[in-house]
Coordinates of C-alpha atoms and ligand atoms in Angstrom, one line a residue:
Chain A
X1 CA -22.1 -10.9 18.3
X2 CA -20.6 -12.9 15.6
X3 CA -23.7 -13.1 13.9
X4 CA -23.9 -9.9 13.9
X5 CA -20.6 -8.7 12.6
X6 CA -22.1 -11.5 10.0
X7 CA -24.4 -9.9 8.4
X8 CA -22.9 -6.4 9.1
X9 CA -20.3 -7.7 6.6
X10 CA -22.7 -9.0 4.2
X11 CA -24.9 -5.7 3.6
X12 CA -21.9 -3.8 3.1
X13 CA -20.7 -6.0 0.6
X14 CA -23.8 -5.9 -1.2
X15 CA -24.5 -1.3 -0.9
X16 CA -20.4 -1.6 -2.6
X17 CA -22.3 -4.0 -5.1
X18 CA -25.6 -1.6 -5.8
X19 CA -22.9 1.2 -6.1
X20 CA -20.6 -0.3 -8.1
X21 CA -24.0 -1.1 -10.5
X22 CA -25.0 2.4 -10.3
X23 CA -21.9 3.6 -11.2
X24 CA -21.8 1.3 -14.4
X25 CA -25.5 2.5 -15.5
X26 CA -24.6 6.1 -14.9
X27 CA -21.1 5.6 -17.4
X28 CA -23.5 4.0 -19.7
X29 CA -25.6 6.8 -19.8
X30 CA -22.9 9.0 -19.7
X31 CA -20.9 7.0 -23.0
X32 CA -24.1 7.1 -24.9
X33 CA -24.1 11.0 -24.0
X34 CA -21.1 11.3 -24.9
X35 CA -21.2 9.9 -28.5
X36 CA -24.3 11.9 -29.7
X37 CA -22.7 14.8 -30.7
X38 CA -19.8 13.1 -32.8
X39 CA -22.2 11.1 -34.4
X40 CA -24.1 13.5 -35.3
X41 CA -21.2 15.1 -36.7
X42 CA -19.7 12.1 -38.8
X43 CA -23.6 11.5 -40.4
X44 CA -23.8 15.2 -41.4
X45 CA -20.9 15.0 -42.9
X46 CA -21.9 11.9 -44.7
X47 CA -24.9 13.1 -46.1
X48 CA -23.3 16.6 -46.8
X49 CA -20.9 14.5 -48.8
X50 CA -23.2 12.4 -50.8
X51 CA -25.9 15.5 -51.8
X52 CA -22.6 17.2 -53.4
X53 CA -22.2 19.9 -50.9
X54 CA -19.1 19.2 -50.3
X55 CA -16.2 17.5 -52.4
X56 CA -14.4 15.6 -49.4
X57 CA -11.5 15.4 -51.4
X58 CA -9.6 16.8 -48.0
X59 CA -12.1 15.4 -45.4
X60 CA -13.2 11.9 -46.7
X61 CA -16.7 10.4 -45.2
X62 CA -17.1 7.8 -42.8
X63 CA -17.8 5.5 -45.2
X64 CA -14.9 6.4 -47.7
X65 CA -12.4 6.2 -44.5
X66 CA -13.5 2.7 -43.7
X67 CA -13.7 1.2 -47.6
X68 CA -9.7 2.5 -47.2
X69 CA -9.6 0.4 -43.8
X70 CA -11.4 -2.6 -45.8
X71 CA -9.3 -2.5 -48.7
X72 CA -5.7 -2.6 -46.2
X73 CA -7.3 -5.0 -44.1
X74 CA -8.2 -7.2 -47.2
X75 CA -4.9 -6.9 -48.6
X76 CA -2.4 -7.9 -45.4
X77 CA -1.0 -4.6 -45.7
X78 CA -2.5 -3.4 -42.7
X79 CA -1.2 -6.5 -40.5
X80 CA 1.8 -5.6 -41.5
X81 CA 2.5 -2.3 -40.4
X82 CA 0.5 -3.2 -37.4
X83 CA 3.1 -5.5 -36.3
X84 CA 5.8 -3.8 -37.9
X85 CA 4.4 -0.9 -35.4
X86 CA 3.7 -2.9 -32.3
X87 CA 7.4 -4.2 -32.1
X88 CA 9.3 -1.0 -32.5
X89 CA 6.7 -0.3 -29.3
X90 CA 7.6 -3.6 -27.9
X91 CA 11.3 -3.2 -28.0
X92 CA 10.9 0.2 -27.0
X93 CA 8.7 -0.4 -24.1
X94 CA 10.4 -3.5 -23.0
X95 CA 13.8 -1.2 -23.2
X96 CA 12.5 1.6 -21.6
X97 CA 10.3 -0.3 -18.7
X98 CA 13.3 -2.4 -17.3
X99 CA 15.9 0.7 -16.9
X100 CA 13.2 2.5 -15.5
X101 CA 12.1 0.4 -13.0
X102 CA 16.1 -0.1 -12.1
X103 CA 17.0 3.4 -11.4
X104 CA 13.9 4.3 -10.3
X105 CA 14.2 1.6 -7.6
X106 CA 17.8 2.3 -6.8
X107 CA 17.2 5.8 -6.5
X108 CA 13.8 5.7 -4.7
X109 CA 15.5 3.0 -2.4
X110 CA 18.9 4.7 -1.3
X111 CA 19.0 8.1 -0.7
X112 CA 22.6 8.5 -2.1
X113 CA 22.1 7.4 -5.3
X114 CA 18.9 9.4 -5.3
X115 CA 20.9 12.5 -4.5
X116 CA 23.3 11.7 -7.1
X117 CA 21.3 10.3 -9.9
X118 CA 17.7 11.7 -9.7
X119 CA 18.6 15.8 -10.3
X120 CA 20.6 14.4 -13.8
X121 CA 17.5 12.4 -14.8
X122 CA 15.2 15.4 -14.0
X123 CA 17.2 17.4 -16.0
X124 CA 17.4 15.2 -18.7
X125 CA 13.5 14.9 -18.4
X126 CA 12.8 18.4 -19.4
X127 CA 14.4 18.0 -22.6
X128 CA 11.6 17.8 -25.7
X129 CA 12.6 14.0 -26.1
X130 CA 11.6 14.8 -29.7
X131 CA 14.8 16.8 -29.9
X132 CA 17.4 13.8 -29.4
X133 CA 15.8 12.5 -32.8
X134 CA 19.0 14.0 -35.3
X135 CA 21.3 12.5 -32.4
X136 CA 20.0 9.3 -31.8
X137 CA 20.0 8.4 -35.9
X138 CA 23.6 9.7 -36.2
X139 CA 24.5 7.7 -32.9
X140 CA 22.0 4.8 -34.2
X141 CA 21.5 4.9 -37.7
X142 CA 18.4 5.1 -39.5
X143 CA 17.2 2.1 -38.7
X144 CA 15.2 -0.2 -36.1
X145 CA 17.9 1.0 -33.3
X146 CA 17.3 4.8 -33.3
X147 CA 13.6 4.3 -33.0
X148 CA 13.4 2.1 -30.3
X149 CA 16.1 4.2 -28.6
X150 CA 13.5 7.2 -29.2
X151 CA 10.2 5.4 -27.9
X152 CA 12.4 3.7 -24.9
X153 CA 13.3 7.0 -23.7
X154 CA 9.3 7.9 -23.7
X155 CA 9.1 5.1 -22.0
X156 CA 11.5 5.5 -19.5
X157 CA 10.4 8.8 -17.8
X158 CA 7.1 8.3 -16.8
X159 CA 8.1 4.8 -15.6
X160 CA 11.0 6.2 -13.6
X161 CA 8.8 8.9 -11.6
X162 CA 6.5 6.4 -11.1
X163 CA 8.3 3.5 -9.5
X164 CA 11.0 6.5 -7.4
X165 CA 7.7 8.0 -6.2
X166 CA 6.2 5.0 -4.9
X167 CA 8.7 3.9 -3.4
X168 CA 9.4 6.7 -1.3
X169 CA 5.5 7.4 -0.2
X170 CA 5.7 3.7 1.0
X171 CA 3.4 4.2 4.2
X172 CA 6.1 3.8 7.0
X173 CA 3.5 1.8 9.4
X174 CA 3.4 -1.0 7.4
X175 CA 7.3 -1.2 7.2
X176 CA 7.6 -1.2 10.5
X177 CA 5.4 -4.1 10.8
X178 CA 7.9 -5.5 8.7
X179 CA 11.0 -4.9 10.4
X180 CA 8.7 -5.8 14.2
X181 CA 9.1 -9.6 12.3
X182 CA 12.8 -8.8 11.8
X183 CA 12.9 -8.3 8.2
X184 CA 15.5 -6.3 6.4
X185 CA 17.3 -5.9 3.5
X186 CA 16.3 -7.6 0.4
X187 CA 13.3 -9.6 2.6
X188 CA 11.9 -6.8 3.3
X189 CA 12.1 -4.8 -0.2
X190 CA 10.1 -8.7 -1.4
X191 CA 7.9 -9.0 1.2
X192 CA 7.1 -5.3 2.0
X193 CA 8.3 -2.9 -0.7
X194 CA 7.4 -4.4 -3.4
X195 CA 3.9 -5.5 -3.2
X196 CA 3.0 -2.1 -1.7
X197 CA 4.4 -0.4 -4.8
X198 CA 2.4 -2.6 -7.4
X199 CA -0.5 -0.7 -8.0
X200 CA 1.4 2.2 -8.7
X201 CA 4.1 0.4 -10.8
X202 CA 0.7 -0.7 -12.8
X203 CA -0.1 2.8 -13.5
X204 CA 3.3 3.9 -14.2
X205 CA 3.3 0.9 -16.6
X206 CA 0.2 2.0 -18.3
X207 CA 1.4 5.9 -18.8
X208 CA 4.7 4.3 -20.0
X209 CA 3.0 2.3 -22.6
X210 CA 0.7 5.1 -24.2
X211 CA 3.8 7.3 -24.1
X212 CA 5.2 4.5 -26.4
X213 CA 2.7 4.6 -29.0
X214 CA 2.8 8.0 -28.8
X215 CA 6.5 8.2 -29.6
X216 CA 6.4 5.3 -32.2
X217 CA 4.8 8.0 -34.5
X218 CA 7.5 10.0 -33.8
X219 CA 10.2 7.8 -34.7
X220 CA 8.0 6.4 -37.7
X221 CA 7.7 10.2 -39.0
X222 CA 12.2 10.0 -39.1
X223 CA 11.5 8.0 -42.0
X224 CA 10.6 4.2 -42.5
X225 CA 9.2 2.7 -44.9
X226 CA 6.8 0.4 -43.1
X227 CA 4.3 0.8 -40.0
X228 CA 1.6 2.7 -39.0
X229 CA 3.4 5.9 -39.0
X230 CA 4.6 5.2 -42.6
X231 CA 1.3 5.2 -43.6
X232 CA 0.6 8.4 -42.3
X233 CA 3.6 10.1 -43.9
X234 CA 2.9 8.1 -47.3
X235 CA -0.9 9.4 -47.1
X236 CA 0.3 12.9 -46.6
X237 CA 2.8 12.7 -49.4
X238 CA 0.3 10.9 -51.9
X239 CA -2.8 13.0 -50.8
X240 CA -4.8 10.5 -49.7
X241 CA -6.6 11.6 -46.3
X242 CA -8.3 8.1 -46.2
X243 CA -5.7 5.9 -45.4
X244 CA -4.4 9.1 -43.1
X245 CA -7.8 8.5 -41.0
X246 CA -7.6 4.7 -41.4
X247 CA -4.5 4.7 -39.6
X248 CA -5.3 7.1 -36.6
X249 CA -8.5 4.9 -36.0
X250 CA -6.1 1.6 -35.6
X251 CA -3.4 3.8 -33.6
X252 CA -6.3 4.1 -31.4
X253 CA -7.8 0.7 -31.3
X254 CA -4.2 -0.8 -30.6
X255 CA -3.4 1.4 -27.9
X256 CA -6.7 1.3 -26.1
X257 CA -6.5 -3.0 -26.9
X258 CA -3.0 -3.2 -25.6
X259 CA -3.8 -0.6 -22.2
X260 CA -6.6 -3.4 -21.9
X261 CA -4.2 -6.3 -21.9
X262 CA -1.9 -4.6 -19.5
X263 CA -4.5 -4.3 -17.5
X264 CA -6.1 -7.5 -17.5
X265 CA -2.4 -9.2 -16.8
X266 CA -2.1 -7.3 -13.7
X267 CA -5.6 -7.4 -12.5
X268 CA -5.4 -10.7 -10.6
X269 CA -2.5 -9.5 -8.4
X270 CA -5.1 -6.7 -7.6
X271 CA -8.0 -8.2 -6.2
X272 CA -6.9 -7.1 -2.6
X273 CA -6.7 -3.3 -3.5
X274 CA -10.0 -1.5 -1.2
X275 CA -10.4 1.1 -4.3
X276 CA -14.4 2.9 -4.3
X277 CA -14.6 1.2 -8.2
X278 CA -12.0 -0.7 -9.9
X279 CA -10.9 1.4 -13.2
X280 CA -12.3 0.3 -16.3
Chain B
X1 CA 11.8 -11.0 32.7
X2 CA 11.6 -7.6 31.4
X3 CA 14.3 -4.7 32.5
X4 CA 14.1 -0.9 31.6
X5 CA 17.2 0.5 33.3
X6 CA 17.1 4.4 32.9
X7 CA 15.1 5.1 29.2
X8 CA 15.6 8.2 27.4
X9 CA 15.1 9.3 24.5
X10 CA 15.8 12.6 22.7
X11 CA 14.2 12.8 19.0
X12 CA 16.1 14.8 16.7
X13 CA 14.1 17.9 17.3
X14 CA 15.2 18.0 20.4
X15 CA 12.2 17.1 22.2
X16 CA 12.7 14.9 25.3
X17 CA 10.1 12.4 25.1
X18 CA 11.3 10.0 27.4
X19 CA 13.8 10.4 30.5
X20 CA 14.8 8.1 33.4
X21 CA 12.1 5.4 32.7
X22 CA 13.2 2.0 35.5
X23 CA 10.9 -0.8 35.7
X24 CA 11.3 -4.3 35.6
X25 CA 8.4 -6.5 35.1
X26 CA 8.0 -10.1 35.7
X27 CA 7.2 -12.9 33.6
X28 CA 3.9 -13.1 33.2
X29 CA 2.9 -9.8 34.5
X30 CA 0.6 -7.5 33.1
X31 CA 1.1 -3.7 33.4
X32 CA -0.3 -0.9 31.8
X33 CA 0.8 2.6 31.2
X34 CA -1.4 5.2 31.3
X35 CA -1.4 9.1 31.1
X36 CA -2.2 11.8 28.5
X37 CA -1.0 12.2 25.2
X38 CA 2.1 13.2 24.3
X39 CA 3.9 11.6 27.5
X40 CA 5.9 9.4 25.4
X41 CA 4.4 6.2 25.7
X42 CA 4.3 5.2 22.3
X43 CA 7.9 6.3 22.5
X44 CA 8.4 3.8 25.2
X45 CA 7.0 0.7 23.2
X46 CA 9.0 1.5 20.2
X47 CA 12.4 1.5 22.2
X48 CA 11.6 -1.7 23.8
X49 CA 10.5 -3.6 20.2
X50 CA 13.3 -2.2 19.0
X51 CA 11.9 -0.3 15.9
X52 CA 13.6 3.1 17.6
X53 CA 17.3 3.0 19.7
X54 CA 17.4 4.8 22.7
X55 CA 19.3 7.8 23.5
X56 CA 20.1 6.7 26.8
X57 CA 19.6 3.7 28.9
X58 CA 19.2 0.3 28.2
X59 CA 16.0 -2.4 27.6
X60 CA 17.2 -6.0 28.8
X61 CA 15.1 -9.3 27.9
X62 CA 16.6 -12.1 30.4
X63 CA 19.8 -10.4 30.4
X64 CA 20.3 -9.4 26.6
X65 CA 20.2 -6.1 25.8
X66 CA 17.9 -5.3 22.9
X67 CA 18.5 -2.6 20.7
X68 CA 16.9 -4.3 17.4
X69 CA 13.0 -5.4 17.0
X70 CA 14.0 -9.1 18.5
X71 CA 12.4 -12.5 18.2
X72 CA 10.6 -12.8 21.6
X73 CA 9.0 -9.7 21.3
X74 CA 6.1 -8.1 19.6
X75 CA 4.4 -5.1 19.1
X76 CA 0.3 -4.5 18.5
X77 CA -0.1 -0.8 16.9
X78 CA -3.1 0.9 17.5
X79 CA -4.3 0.4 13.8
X80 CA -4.1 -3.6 12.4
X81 CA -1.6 -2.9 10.4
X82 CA -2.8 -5.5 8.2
X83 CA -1.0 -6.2 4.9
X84 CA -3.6 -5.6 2.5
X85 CA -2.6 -7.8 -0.3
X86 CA -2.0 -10.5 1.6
X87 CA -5.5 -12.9 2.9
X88 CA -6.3 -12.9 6.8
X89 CA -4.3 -16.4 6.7
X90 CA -0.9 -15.7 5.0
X91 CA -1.6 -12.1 7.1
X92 CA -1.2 -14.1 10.7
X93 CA 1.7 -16.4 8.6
X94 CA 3.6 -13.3 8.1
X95 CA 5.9 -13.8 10.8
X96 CA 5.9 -18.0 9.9
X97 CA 8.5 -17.1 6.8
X98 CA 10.7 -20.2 7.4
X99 CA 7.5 -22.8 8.7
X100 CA 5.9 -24.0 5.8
X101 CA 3.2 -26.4 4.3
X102 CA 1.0 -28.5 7.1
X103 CA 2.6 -27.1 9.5
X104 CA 2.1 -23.8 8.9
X105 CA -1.4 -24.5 8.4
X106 CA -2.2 -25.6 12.0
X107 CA -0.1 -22.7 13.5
X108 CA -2.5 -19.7 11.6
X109 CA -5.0 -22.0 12.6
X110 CA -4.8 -22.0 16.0
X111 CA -4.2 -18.6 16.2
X112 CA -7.1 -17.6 14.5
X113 CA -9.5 -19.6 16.5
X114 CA -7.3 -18.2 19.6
X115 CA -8.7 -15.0 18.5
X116 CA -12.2 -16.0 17.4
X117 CA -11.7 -15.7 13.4
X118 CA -11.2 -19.3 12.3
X119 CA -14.0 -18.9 9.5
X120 CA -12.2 -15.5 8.0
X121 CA -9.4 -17.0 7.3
X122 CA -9.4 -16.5 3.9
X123 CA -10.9 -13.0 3.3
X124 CA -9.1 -10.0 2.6
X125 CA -8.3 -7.4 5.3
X126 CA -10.8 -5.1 3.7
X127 CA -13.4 -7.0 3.7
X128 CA -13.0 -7.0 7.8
X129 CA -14.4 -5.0 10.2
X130 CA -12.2 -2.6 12.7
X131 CA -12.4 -5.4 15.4
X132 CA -12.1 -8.0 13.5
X133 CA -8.7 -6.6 12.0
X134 CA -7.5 -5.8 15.1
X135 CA -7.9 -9.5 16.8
X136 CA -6.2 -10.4 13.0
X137 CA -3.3 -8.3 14.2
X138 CA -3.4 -9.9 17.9
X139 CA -3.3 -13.1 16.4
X140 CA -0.4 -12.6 14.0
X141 CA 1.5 -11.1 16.5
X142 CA 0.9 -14.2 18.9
X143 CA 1.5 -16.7 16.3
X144 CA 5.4 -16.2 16.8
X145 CA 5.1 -17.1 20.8
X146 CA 6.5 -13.9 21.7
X147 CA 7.5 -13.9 25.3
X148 CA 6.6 -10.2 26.1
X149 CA 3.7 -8.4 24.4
X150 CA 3.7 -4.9 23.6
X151 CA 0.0 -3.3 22.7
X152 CA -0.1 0.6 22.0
X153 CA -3.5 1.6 22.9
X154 CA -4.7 -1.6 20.6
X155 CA -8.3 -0.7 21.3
X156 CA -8.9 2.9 20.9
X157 CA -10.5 2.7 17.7
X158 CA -12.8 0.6 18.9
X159 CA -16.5 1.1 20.5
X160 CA -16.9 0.4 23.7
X161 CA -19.0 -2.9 22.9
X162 CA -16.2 -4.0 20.9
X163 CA -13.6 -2.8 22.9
X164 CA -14.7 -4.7 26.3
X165 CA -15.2 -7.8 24.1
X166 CA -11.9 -7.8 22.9
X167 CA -10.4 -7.4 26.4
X168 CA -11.8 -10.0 27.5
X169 CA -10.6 -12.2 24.7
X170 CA -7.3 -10.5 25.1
X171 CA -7.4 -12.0 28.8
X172 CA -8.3 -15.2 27.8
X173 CA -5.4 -15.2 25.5
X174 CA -3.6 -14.2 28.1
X175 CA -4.1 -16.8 30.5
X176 CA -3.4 -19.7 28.3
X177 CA 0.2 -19.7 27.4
X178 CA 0.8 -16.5 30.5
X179 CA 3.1 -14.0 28.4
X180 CA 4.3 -10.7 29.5
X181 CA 1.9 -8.1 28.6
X182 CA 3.2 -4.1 28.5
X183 CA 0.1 -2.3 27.5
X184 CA -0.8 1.7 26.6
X185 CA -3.6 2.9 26.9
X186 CA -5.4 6.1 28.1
X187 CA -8.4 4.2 28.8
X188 CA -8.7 4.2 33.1
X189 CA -11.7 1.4 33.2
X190 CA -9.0 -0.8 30.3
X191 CA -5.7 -0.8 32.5
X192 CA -7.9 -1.0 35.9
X193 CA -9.4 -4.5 34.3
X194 CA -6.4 -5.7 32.7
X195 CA -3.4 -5.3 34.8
X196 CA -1.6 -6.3 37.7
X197 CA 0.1 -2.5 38.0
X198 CA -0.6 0.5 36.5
X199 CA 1.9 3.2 35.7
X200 CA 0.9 6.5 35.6
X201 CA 2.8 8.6 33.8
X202 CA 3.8 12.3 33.2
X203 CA 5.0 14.8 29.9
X204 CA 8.0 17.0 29.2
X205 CA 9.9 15.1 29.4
X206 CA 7.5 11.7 29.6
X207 CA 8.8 10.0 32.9
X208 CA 7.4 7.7 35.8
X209 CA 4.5 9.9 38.0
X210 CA 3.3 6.7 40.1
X211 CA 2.5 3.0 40.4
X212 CA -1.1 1.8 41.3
X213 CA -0.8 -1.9 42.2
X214 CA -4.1 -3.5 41.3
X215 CA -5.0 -6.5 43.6
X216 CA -7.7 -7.7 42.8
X217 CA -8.9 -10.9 41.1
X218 CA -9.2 -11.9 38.0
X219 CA -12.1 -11.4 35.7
X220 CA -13.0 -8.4 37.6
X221 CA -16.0 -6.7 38.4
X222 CA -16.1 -3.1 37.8
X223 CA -18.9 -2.3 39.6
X224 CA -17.7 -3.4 42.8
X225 CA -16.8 -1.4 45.6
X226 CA -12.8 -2.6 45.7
X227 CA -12.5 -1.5 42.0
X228 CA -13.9 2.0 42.6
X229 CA -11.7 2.2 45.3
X230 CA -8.8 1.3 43.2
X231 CA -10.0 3.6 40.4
X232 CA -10.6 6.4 42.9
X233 CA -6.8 6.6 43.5
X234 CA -5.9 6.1 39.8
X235 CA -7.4 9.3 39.3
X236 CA -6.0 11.1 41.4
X237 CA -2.7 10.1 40.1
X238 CA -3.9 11.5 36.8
X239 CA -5.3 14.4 37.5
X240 CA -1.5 15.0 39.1
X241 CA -0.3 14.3 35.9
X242 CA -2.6 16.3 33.5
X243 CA -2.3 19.4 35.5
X244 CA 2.2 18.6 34.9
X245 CA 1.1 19.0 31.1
Ligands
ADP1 N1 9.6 10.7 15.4 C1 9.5 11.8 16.3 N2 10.2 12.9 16.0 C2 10.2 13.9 16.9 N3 9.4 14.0 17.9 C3 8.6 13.0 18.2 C4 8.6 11.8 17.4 N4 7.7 10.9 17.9 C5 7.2 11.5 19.0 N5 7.7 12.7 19.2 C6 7.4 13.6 20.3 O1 7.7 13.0 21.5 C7 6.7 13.2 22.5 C8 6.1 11.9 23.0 O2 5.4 11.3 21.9 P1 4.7 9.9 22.0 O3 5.7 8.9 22.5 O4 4.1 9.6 20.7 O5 3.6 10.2 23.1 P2 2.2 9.4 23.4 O6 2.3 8.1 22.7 O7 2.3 9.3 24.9 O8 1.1 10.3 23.0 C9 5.7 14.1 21.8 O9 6.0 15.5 22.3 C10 5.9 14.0 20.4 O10 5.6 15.2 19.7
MG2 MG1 0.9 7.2 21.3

């Protein structure tokens, strides 16, 4: 019987295995799908380029966007507003994350404060958070402080729904099995609560974080004269689409590498979670 | 010893799912309750762990009333229940917070070979089967020494193969340190091979129909001619109480 049960386990484990390999080969397949068409788009556009067909003044090449990338690599320049960049999103995110996950957890905890707080935030939620930008730099200033204050509040909402919401679709049965073992209070919000809501506080973490690089451009764009943002306002200015496209490819590659480290930190407190695939 | 002095309960709907439930039961003792759904026999096990308060009457453990989940008794749902980020070992710990290190060890230890799963003990509950979760949740509910057992129809998501093995093991659980054991099921051949009395019970609202005193030996045979004599009656009793619903 035990046997059995054995090597019933084992052959399941091993079809979630074949699946899990099928499902890889088929995204393969699918990415390399995917990435015909743009290809094909960026070597006509090349080749239009270099016969003379077009000037590419407004639409630089491929290979005129990367020379740009090169050249601001080369130079340091490009380190520079990437980390000038990456710490407004930092501060931002750090900012945003921690009252998030406070308010979210006192509301989704105690239905009084929920009652009394959540409606306000809701309301403050619909608000274009673009639109707090002229308050925030007369409240702030111009500097480092109204930006972060602009990509913390990005930050905030996303995180906010998240952690309320998980914490109120916590699956009753298993806090019951909590309180069977007498648990309550703060026990029970550390040995019950919280690791239930983890995944989701993951996800919330992760939407919080792109909605931070997202908003960095905004605050960038209220003027600065560094960062990633900078350099898209400066191409703009100066007419010089290159370094425009230079800079949207390392937006990209910083946000997908910094998803990917979020990720990665919270992977090993994971390994329990009985998902069909784990996300890539 | 066990004392239900005049349960009821009235949810907050309105619905009376439990009135003027009396029984005592002894240490040691294994009943079951039995009847259809909706009687208010899950209703019943959660007043007595605790987890609900009852609208009137009262549940006594050796003379203390009980109105919160205390530490001498313990409740088996009919799903595990398993804490899913926590291994099959620091699952059976769970109720172990303030025992640690060596200790600790031996006690999920022996309640995971108790139960049959010494070698799992460091998988994770997905990677379990439905019965092999379940004896999980027997054996973290056992590792506490709770003097009175609750189990709400523990084995009904089980297949028969499964389900007879486990109450087998469940007897053989039983009969080593003798606890109270107040089961639900709806399962006739179950209570019939399990316990020392059977209460049969009826809906709206879910109250006492009959008691079936089962005396015969343990392990029993149920073939023989004495438990389909004893069976016989049982279902006449619920036949009573299916055609009250
Ligand atoms: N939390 C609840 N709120 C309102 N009504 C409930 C609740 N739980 C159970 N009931 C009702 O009480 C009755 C008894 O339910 P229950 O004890 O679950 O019966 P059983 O376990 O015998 O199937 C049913 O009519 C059910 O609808
Ligand atoms: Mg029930």
């Amino acid at each position: 019987m035990a046997d059995l049960a054995e090597t019933g386990i084992k052959t399941e484990v091993k079809t979630s295995r074949s699946i899990a390999a099928s499902v890889f080969y088929g995204a393969t397949r699918q990415a390399t799908a995917a990435i015909i068409v743009p290809a094909l788009g960026l070597l006509f556009w090349e080749v239009s380029v270099a016969a003379g067909w077009f000037s590419g003044r407004l639409m630089p090449p491929p290979s005129r966007v990367l020379a740009t990338l090169w050249t601001l690599l080369k130079s340091g320049e490009l380190f520079n507003h990437i980390g000038i960049t990456t710490a407004r999103v930092f501060f931002g995110f750090v900012l945003g994350t921690v009252t998030a996950t406070i308010a979210g957890a006192v509301t989704g905890y105690f239905g009084l404060a929920r009652r009394l707080i959540d409606p306000s935030l809701q309301a403050l939620r619909s608000i274009p958070s673009i639109a707090w930008v002229p308050l925030f730099i007369l409240w702030f200033g111009i500097f480092e402080a109204s930006k972060v204050a602009l990509i913390a509040v990005g930050v905030f909402f996303p995180v906010y729904l998240g952690v309320s919401g998980a914490i109120l679709s916590v699956d009753r049965k298993i806090v019951e099995v909590g309180r069977i073992f007498r648990l309550s209070g703060f026990t029970l919000v550390r040995r019950v609560m919280m690791p239930a809501v983890f995944p989701a506080y993951v996800i919330a973490l992760r939407s919080g974080l792109g909605l931070g690089w997202m908003f960095v451009v905004a605050a960038e764009f209220m003027g600065a004269s560094e960062g990633l943002g900078y350099l898209l306002v400066d191409g703009q200015q100066l007419g010089k689409p290159d370094q425009i496209m230079a800079a949207i490819i390392t937006f990209a590659i910083i946000g997908k590498v910094t998803d990917s480290l979020l990720m990665a930190a919270a992977a090993p407190f994971l390994t329990w979670q009985d998902s069909y695939r784990r996300e890539g | 010893m066990l004392t239900l002095r005049n349960l009821g309960k009235t949810y907050a709907n309105d619905v009376r799912a439990l009135e003027g439930f009396s029984l005592t039961v002894a240490p040691g003792e294994i009943v079951a309750v039995i009847g259809g759904s909706g009687c208010g026999k899950s209703t019943l096990l959660r007043l007595i762990s605790g987890l609900d308060n009852a609208s009137r009457g009262s549940v006594e453990l050796n003379g203390d009333v009980v109105r919160q989940p205390h530490p001498l008794i313990n409740l088996i749902f009919q799903e595990p229940r398993l804490l899913p980020w926590l291994t099959v070992a620091n699952n059976v710990g769970f109720g172990l917070a303030e025992i640690e290190g060596e200790d600790r060890r031996q006690q999920i230890e022996l309640a995971l070979k108790k139960v049959g799963l010494a070698d799992l003990a460091q998988r994770w509950p997905k990677e379990l089967s439905g019965g092999q979760a379940q004896r999980v949740a027997i054996a973290r509910a056992l590792v506490t020494q709770p003097e009175v057992l609750l189990l709400d129809e523990p084995f009904s998501a089980l297949d028969a193969f499964t389900r007879a093995d486990l109450q087998d093991h469940l007897l053989g659980i039983w009969d080593e340190t003798r606890p109270t054991l107040l089961l639900v099921t709806h399962d006739i051949d179950e209570a019939l091979v399990l316990a020392d009395r059977v209460i049969v019970m009826r809906p709206w609202p879910g109250r006492i129909l009959d008691e079936i005193k089962v005396d015969l030996p343990r392990k029993r045979d149920r073939t023989s001619a004495a438990f389909e004599t004893v069976k016989r009656q049982l279902f006449k009793a619920l036949d009573t109480s299916l055609q009250l619903s």
